XYZ file of C-alpha atoms in Angstrom:
236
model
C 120.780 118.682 125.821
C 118.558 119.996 123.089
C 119.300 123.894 123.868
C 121.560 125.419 126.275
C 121.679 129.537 126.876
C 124.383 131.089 128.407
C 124.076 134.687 129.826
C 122.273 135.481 127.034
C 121.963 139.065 126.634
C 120.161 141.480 123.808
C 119.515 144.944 122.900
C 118.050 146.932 119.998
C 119.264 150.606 119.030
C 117.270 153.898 118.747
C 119.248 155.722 116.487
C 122.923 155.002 118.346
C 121.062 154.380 122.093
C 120.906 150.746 122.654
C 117.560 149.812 124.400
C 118.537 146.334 126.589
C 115.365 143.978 126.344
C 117.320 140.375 127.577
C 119.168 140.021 130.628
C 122.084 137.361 131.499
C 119.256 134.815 130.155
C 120.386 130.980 131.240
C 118.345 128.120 129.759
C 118.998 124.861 129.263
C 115.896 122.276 127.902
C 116.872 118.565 127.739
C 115.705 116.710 125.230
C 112.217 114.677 125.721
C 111.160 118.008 128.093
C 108.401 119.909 127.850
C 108.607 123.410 128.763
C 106.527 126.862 128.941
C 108.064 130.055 128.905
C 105.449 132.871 130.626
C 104.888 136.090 130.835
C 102.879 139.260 129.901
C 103.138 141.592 127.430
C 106.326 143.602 126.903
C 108.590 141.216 128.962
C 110.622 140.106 126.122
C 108.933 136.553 125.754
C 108.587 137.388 121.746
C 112.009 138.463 121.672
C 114.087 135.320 123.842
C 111.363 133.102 121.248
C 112.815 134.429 118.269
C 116.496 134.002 119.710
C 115.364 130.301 120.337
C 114.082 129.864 117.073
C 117.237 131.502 115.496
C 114.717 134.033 113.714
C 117.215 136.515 115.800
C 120.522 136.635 117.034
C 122.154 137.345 120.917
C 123.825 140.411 121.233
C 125.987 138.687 123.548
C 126.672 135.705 125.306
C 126.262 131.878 123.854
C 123.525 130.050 122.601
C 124.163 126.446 121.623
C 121.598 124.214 119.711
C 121.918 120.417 119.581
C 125.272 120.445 120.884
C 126.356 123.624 118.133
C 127.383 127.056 118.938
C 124.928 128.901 116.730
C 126.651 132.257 116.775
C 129.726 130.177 114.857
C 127.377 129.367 111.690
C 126.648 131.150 108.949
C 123.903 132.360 107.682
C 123.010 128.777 105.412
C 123.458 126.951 108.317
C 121.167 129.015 110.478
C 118.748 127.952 107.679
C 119.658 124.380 107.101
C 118.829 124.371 111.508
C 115.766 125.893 110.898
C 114.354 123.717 108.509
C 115.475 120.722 110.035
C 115.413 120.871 113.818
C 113.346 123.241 114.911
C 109.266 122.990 114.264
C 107.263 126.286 114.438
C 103.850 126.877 115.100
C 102.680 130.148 115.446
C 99.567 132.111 117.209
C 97.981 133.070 113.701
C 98.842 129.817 111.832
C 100.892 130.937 108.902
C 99.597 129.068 106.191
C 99.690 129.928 102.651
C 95.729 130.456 102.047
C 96.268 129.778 98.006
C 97.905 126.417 98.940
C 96.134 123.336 99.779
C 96.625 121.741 103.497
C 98.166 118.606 102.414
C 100.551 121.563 100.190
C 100.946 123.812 103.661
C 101.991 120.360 105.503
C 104.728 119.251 102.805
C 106.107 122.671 102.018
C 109.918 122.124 104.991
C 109.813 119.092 102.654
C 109.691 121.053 99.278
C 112.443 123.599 100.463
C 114.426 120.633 101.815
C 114.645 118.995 98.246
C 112.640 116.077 98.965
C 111.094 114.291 95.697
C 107.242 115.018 95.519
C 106.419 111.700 95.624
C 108.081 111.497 99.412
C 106.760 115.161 100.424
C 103.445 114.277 99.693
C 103.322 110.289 101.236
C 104.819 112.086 104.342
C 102.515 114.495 104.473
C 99.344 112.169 104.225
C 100.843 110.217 107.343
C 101.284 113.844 109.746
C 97.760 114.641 108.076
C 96.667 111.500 109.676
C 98.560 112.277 112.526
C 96.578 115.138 113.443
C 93.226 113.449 112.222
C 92.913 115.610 108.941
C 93.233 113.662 106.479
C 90.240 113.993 105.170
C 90.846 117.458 105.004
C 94.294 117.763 102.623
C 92.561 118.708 99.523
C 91.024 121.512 101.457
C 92.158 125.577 101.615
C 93.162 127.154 104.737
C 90.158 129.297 104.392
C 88.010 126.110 104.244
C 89.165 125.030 107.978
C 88.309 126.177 112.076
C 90.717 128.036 113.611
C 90.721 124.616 115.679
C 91.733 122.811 112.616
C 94.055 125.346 111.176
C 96.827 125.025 114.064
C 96.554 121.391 113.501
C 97.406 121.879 110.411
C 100.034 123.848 111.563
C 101.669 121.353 114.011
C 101.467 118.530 110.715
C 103.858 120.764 108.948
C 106.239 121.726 112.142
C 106.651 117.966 112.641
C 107.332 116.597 109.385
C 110.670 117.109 109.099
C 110.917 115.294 112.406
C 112.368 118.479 114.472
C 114.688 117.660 117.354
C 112.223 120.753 119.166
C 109.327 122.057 118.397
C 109.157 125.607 119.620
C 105.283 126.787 119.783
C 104.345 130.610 119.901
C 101.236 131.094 121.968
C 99.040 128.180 120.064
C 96.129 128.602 121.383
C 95.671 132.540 121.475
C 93.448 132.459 118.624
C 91.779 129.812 119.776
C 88.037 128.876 121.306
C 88.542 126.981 124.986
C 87.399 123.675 122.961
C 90.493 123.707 119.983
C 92.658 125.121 122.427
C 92.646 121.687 124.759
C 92.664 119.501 121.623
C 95.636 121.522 120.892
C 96.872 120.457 124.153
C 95.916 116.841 123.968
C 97.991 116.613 121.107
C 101.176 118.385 122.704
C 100.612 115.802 125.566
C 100.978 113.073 122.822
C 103.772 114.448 120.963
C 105.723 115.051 124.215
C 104.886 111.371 125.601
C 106.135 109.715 122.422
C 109.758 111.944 122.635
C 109.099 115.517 121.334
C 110.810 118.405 122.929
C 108.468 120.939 123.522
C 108.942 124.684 124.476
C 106.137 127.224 124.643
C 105.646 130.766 124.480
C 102.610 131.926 126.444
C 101.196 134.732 128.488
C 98.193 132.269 130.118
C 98.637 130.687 133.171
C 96.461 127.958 132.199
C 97.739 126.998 129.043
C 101.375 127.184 130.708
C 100.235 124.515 133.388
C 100.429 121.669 130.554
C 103.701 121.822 130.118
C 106.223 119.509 132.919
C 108.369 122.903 133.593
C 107.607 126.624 133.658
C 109.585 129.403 133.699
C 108.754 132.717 133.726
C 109.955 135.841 132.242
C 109.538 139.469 133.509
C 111.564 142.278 132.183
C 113.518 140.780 130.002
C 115.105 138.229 132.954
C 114.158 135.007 133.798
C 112.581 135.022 137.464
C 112.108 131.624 138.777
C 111.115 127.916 136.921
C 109.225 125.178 138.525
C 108.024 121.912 138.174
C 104.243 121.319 137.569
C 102.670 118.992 139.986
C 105.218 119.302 142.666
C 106.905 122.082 144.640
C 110.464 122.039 143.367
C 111.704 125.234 142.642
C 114.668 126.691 141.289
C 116.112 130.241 141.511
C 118.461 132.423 139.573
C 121.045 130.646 137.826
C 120.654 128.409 134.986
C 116.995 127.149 134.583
């Protein structure tokens, strides 16, 4: 089991009102699965995503990560999790446009305290991964938006994440990068990657093996693509 949520509940405070925005949230994602988490705007997909990602913490209830309560670690260890076992890539790309790409791709490496020697070697074989690298000399500003989130996937696998947790991917996209985008989730997935993905499109969420979907802050129902198994309530 890669995560597991338990009743996982959060709010955020106007002045001393607190303003609930999760629900009694249960999860759990196996490892090897691919999954999409959907739903529209406002129904606190960003939010349960950045509670995932450990970019936020539960007000209540238990979240456990590779086996580890995260609401027992401290703040390094949050970080150390982070850079290590969890692989962002983000909607708008979040590269460092004054940095080259083969820089962008090595930089989990740099902050790891990996020698450059090793950052760099690693991040010519992700680079060729992705089929850019003949692009690593290059800026960001030099690239397609296509070839930007490729970039961005190079740099959320190189530390070898045990998930990598993917923030609408192709909302910036054209329809053509998108499925490349796609493709190479398929690939990723088939050779062991965990996969979960944030996403408002219907479309984009049919990729993935297992969808669940989010409304309100609560999780309303999950199923399995390509089959009519449903579950309900309960943990998904």
């Amino acid at each position: 089991m890669v995560l597991e949520l338990n009743n996982i509940c959060k709010s955020y405070y106007q002045g001393k009102e607190p303003v609930p925005v999760l629900f009694d949230i249960n999860l759990n994602v196996d490892e090897g699965e691919y999954l999409a988490i959907m739903g529209p705007s406002g129904s606190g997909k960003s939010t349960l995503m950045n509670i995932i990602g450990l970019l936020d913490l539960q007000t209540s209830g238990t979240y456990k990560f590779d086996g580890q309560d995260v609401g027992r670690c401290t703040d390094n260890q949050l970080s150390v999790i982070r850079n290590k076992k969890i692989g962002f890539v983000f909607q708008n790309f979040n590269l460092l446009p004054r940095q080259t790409v083969i820089e962008n791709v090595a930089l989990p490496l740099l902050y790891a305290g990996v020698k450059k020697k090793e950052r760099m070697q690693r991040a010519k074989e992700m680079l060729a991964r992705v089929g850019l690298e003949d692009r690593m000399n290059f800026k960001p500003t030099q690239l397609s938006g296509g070839q930007k989130q490729r970039v961005a996937i190079a740099r959320a696998m190189i530390s070898h994440p045990r998930m990598l947790l993917a923030d609408e991917p192709t909302g910036a996209l054209d329809t053509r990068s998108g499925e490349q985008v796609m493709s190479l989730f398929q690939q990723l997935n088939e050779e062991g990657v965990t996969i979960v993905m944030i996403t408002h499109e219907s479309e984009i969420a049919s990729h993935a093996h297992r969808i669940v979907t989010i409304r309100d802050g609560r999780l309303m129902q999950g199923k399995f693509t390509g089959t009519d198994e449903k579950q309900e309530g309960g943990a998904l």
